[in-house]
Amino acid sequence: MKVISKIQEMKQAVRELKSKGKTIGFVPTMGFLHEGHLSLVRECQKRVDTTVVSIFVNPTQFGPKEDFEAYPRDFERDAALLKKENVDILFYPSAEEMYPAGYKTYVEVHDLQDKLCGRSRPGHFRGVCTVVLKLFEIVSPDISFFGQKDAQQARLIQKMVEDINGHVKIEVSPTIREADGLALSSRNSYLNPKEREAALVLTKSLKEAKILIDQGVRKSDFILKRMKEIIEQEPLAKIDYVEIVELEELNPVEEVKEGTLIALAVFIGRTRLIDNMIVHLQS
Ligand code: AMP
């Protein structure tokens, strides 16, 4: 596995690969890798000749009061994991490399960026879209892989690529979970044992939604009420949002149907966790 930290070197490697007719797949991450990230890597490897993974804790997607400094980092461990997965190139730029002094350009996907997580994290998706578009320019992938766990992020990236007539194909892979259902997240490392237990309310509320839908319930209000009741029973949990929306514009819907997104963000102590589910109606 080649580790590249300079943009020009990464672009040169891409030029060489393309001149040999190789297809390139790309998995952008912020590191502190877990099985969720590795599942994207494995999906990518099935589809392309060369797999590039980036590790970059992107400062522009963190608000001033958020956890940029505290965000977990372990480059040595991450690099060893990716090497074991036979990743071809690990791109690991510094913040100065990505945002040199005088940097001025940002990408916004209007409306979509203000919904769900965007409401409590203003500027977050502007930072995400900016860094992802920059990475796409540097790595020039044929396909890029994102996790369903960050459903809104995946939707924004798809919309961004569509709107700018980008050439990269966006693939969204399923959420990987712990045995008890908690969605894997680098931020789970913030949780103490009591909080780890409490974090299960996210999964529990989604499971309840699924049970209700399987029983034939379609009214969003009813489902949301039951989900919120479950979360509110947990003293360590504080709801940021629980919403039922359509996947195009991320607008709330009165009734669930096939493909509807049920998404939530909940603070467990000081840690903000997200999860979601796409509705599949039993036929
Ligand atoms: P992050 O390092 O948190 O920015 O995530 C990098 C990529 O991994 C994003 O596309 C995430 O959606 C994806 N990802 C994070 N957690 C999971 C998970 N539990 N299952 C599947 N994909 C995930």
Coordinates of C-alpha atoms and ligand atoms in Angstrom, one line a residue:
M1 CA 0.0 0.0 0.0
K2 CA 1.3 3.4 -1.0
V3 CA 0.8 6.2 1.5
I4 CA 0.6 9.6 -0.2
S5 CA 0.3 12.9 1.6
K6 CA 0.9 15.4 -1.2
I7 CA -1.9 16.4 -3.6
Q8 CA 0.5 16.7 -6.6
E9 CA 1.9 13.2 -5.9
M10 CA -1.7 11.8 -5.6
K11 CA -2.6 13.4 -8.9
Q12 CA 0.5 12.0 -10.6
A13 CA -0.3 8.5 -9.3
V14 CA -3.9 8.8 -10.7
R15 CA -2.5 10.0 -14.1
E16 CA -0.3 6.9 -14.2
L17 CA -3.1 4.5 -13.3
K18 CA -5.4 6.1 -15.9
S19 CA -2.8 5.9 -18.6
K20 CA -2.7 2.1 -17.9
G21 CA -6.5 2.0 -18.3
K22 CA -7.1 1.2 -14.6
T23 CA -10.4 2.0 -12.9
I24 CA -10.3 3.9 -9.6
G25 CA -12.6 3.5 -6.7
F26 CA -12.5 5.9 -3.7
V27 CA -13.6 5.7 -0.1
P28 CA -13.2 9.1 1.8
T29 CA -13.0 8.8 5.6
M30 CA -12.0 10.7 8.7
G31 CA -10.1 7.7 10.0
F32 CA -10.3 5.8 13.3
L33 CA -11.5 3.0 11.1
H34 CA -14.1 0.4 12.0
E35 CA -15.9 -2.4 10.1
G36 CA -18.3 0.2 8.6
H37 CA -15.4 1.9 6.8
L38 CA -13.9 -1.5 5.9
S39 CA -17.2 -2.7 4.4
L40 CA -17.0 0.3 2.0
V41 CA -13.4 -0.6 1.1
R42 CA -14.4 -4.2 0.3
E43 CA -17.4 -3.1 -1.8
C44 CA -15.1 -0.8 -3.7
Q45 CA -12.5 -3.5 -4.3
K46 CA -15.1 -5.7 -5.9
R47 CA -15.9 -3.0 -8.4
V48 CA -12.6 -1.4 -9.5
D49 CA -8.9 -2.1 -10.3
T50 CA -7.5 0.4 -7.8
T51 CA -8.9 1.3 -4.4
V52 CA -7.9 4.7 -2.9
V53 CA -8.9 5.5 0.7
S54 CA -8.5 8.9 2.2
I55 CA -8.1 9.8 5.9
F56 CA -8.6 13.4 6.6
V57 CA -10.3 14.9 9.6
N58 CA -11.8 17.8 7.8
P59 CA -11.7 21.0 9.9
T60 CA -14.3 22.8 7.8
Q61 CA -17.1 20.4 8.6
F62 CA -16.8 21.0 12.4
G63 CA -18.6 23.9 14.1
P64 CA -16.6 26.1 16.5
K65 CA -18.1 24.3 19.5
E66 CA -17.8 20.8 18.0
D67 CA -15.3 18.0 18.5
F68 CA -12.6 18.7 15.9
E69 CA -9.8 18.6 18.4
A70 CA -11.2 15.6 20.3
Y71 CA -12.1 13.6 17.2
P72 CA -10.3 10.2 17.6
R73 CA -7.2 9.7 15.5
D74 CA -4.9 6.7 15.2
F75 CA -3.1 6.8 11.9
E76 CA -0.8 3.8 12.6
R77 CA -3.7 1.5 13.4
D78 CA -5.7 2.7 10.4
A79 CA -2.8 2.3 8.0
A80 CA -2.3 -1.3 9.3
L81 CA -6.0 -2.1 8.8
L82 CA -6.0 -0.8 5.3
K83 CA -2.8 -2.6 4.4
K84 CA -4.3 -5.8 5.6
E85 CA -7.3 -5.1 3.3
N86 CA -4.9 -4.7 0.4
V87 CA -5.9 -1.1 -0.3
D88 CA -3.7 0.3 -3.1
I89 CA -3.3 3.9 -2.0
L90 CA -3.9 5.7 1.3
F91 CA -4.2 9.4 0.8
Y92 CA -3.4 11.2 4.0
P93 CA -3.1 15.0 3.4
S94 CA -2.6 17.6 6.1
A95 CA -5.0 20.4 6.7
E96 CA -2.5 22.9 5.3
E97 CA -2.2 20.8 2.1
M98 CA -6.0 20.8 1.6
Y99 CA -6.6 24.4 2.8
P100 CA -3.5 26.5 2.2
A101 CA -3.4 30.1 3.4
G102 CA -5.8 32.2 1.3
Y103 CA -8.2 29.3 0.6
K104 CA -11.5 30.8 -0.4
T105 CA -13.8 28.3 -2.2
Y106 CA -16.7 26.4 -0.7
V107 CA -19.5 24.3 -2.1
E108 CA -23.1 24.4 -0.9
V109 CA -26.0 22.2 -1.7
H110 CA -28.8 24.6 -0.9
D111 CA -31.9 23.6 1.1
L112 CA -30.7 20.0 1.5
Q113 CA -27.8 21.2 3.6
D114 CA -30.2 22.9 6.1
K115 CA -32.4 20.0 6.9
L116 CA -32.1 17.2 9.5
C117 CA -28.5 17.3 10.8
G118 CA -27.9 20.6 9.0
R119 CA -30.3 22.4 11.4
S120 CA -28.2 21.7 14.5
R121 CA -24.9 21.7 12.6
P122 CA -24.9 24.9 10.5
G123 CA -22.0 24.8 8.0
H124 CA -21.4 21.1 8.5
F125 CA -22.5 20.0 5.0
R126 CA -20.8 23.0 3.4
G127 CA -17.6 21.6 4.8
V128 CA -18.4 18.1 3.8
C129 CA -19.3 18.9 0.2
T130 CA -16.3 21.2 -0.2
V131 CA -13.8 18.5 1.0
V132 CA -15.5 15.7 -0.9
L133 CA -15.5 17.7 -4.2
K134 CA -11.8 18.6 -3.6
L135 CA -11.0 15.0 -3.0
F136 CA -12.9 14.0 -6.1
E137 CA -10.8 16.5 -8.1
I138 CA -7.6 15.1 -6.7
V139 CA -8.4 11.3 -6.9
S140 CA -10.6 11.5 -10.0
P141 CA -12.4 8.3 -9.1
D142 CA -14.8 6.4 -11.4
I143 CA -16.8 5.3 -8.3
S144 CA -16.9 6.6 -4.8
F145 CA -18.5 4.8 -1.8
F146 CA -20.5 6.3 1.1
G147 CA -22.3 4.8 4.0
Q148 CA -26.1 4.7 4.5
K149 CA -25.4 5.5 8.1
D150 CA -24.9 9.1 7.0
A151 CA -28.0 9.2 4.8
Q152 CA -28.2 12.9 4.4
Q153 CA -24.5 13.2 3.5
A154 CA -24.9 10.5 0.8
R155 CA -27.9 12.4 -0.6
L156 CA -26.1 15.7 -0.7
I157 CA -23.1 14.2 -2.4
Q158 CA -25.3 12.6 -5.0
K159 CA -27.1 15.9 -5.6
M160 CA -23.8 17.8 -5.7
V161 CA -22.4 15.5 -8.4
E162 CA -25.6 15.6 -10.4
D163 CA -25.7 19.4 -10.2
I164 CA -22.1 20.0 -11.2
N165 CA -22.3 17.3 -13.9
G166 CA -19.6 15.4 -12.2
H167 CA -18.4 12.1 -13.7
V168 CA -18.1 10.0 -10.5
K169 CA -20.7 7.4 -9.7
I170 CA -21.9 7.5 -6.1
E171 CA -22.6 4.2 -4.4
V172 CA -24.3 3.9 -1.0
S173 CA -23.5 0.9 1.2
P174 CA -25.6 -0.5 4.1
T175 CA -25.0 0.5 7.7
I176 CA -22.8 -1.9 9.6
R177 CA -23.8 -2.5 13.2
E178 CA -22.5 -4.0 16.5
A179 CA -24.1 -7.3 17.5
D180 CA -26.7 -5.5 19.7
G181 CA -27.7 -3.2 16.8
L182 CA -25.7 0.0 17.6
A183 CA -24.5 1.5 14.3
L184 CA -20.7 1.6 14.2
S185 CA -19.2 5.1 14.5
S186 CA -15.8 6.5 15.3
R187 CA -17.7 8.6 17.9
N188 CA -18.9 5.5 19.8
S189 CA -15.4 5.6 21.4
Y190 CA -16.5 8.7 23.4
L191 CA -19.2 6.6 25.2
N192 CA -18.6 5.3 28.7
P193 CA -20.2 1.9 29.6
K194 CA -23.4 3.5 30.9
E195 CA -23.7 5.7 27.8
R196 CA -22.9 2.7 25.5
E197 CA -25.9 0.9 27.0
A198 CA -28.1 4.1 26.7
A199 CA -27.0 4.5 23.1
L200 CA -29.2 1.5 22.2
V201 CA -32.3 3.7 22.3
L202 CA -31.5 4.8 18.8
T203 CA -31.7 1.2 17.6
K204 CA -34.7 0.4 19.8
S205 CA -36.7 3.4 18.4
L206 CA -35.9 2.4 14.8
K207 CA -36.9 -1.2 15.6
E208 CA -40.2 0.0 17.1
A209 CA -40.8 2.0 13.9
K210 CA -40.2 -1.1 11.8
I211 CA -42.6 -3.2 14.0
L212 CA -45.3 -0.5 13.6
I213 CA -44.8 -0.3 9.9
D214 CA -44.8 -4.1 9.6
Q215 CA -48.2 -4.0 11.5
G216 CA -49.6 -1.7 8.9
V217 CA -49.1 1.7 10.5
R218 CA -48.4 4.4 7.9
K219 CA -49.0 7.7 9.8
S220 CA -45.7 9.4 10.5
D221 CA -47.0 11.3 13.5
F222 CA -47.9 8.0 15.2
I223 CA -44.6 6.4 14.5
L224 CA -42.6 9.5 15.6
K225 CA -44.5 9.7 18.8
R226 CA -43.7 6.1 19.7
M227 CA -40.0 6.6 18.7
K228 CA -39.7 9.7 20.9
E229 CA -41.4 8.0 23.9
I230 CA -38.8 5.2 23.7
I231 CA -35.9 7.7 23.6
E232 CA -37.3 9.9 26.3
Q233 CA -37.5 6.9 28.7
E234 CA -33.6 6.9 28.7
P235 CA -32.3 9.6 31.2
L236 CA -29.0 9.9 29.4
A237 CA -30.6 10.6 26.0
K238 CA -31.6 13.9 24.6
I239 CA -33.3 14.1 21.2
D240 CA -31.8 16.4 18.6
Y241 CA -34.3 15.3 16.0
V242 CA -36.4 12.4 14.9
E243 CA -37.9 12.8 11.4
I244 CA -39.7 10.9 8.7
V245 CA -38.8 12.3 5.3
E246 CA -38.7 11.5 1.6
L247 CA -35.2 10.8 0.2
E248 CA -35.3 13.4 -2.6
E249 CA -35.7 16.7 -0.9
L250 CA -35.6 15.4 2.7
N251 CA -39.0 17.0 3.4
P252 CA -41.2 15.5 6.1
V253 CA -44.0 13.2 4.9
E254 CA -47.3 12.5 6.5
E255 CA -47.3 8.8 5.7
V256 CA -44.5 6.4 5.2
K257 CA -44.1 4.5 2.0
E258 CA -41.5 2.3 0.2
G259 CA -38.1 4.2 0.3
T260 CA -39.1 6.7 3.0
L261 CA -36.2 7.7 5.3
I262 CA -36.6 7.6 9.1
A263 CA -33.6 9.5 10.6
L264 CA -32.6 10.6 14.0
A265 CA -29.9 12.3 16.0
V266 CA -29.7 11.8 19.7
F267 CA -27.3 13.2 22.3
I268 CA -26.1 10.4 24.7
G269 CA -24.5 12.5 27.4
R270 CA -22.3 14.9 25.3
T271 CA -22.0 12.5 22.3
R272 CA -24.2 13.2 19.4
L273 CA -25.1 9.9 17.6
I274 CA -27.1 9.5 14.3
D275 CA -28.9 6.5 12.8
N276 CA -31.6 5.9 10.2
M277 CA -33.6 3.3 8.4
I278 CA -35.1 3.2 4.9
V279 CA -38.7 1.9 4.9
H280 CA -39.3 -1.3 3.1
L281 CA -43.0 -2.3 3.0
Q282 CA -43.8 -6.0 3.3
S283 CA -45.7 -7.1 0.2
Ligands
AMP1 P1 -16.4 9.0 8.6 O1 -15.1 8.5 8.8 O2 -17.3 9.0 9.8 O3 -16.5 10.3 7.9 O4 -17.1 8.0 7.6 C1 -16.5 7.7 6.3 C2 -17.5 6.9 5.5 O5 -17.9 5.7 6.2 C3 -18.8 7.6 5.3 O6 -19.3 7.4 3.9 C4 -19.8 7.0 6.3 O7 -21.1 7.1 5.9 C5 -19.3 5.6 6.3 N1 -19.7 4.9 7.5 C6 -19.5 5.4 8.8 N2 -20.0 4.5 9.7 C7 -20.6 3.5 9.0 C8 -21.3 2.3 9.3 N3 -21.6 2.0 10.5 N4 -21.7 1.5 8.3 C9 -21.4 1.8 7.0 N5 -20.7 2.9 6.6 C10 -20.3 3.8 7.6

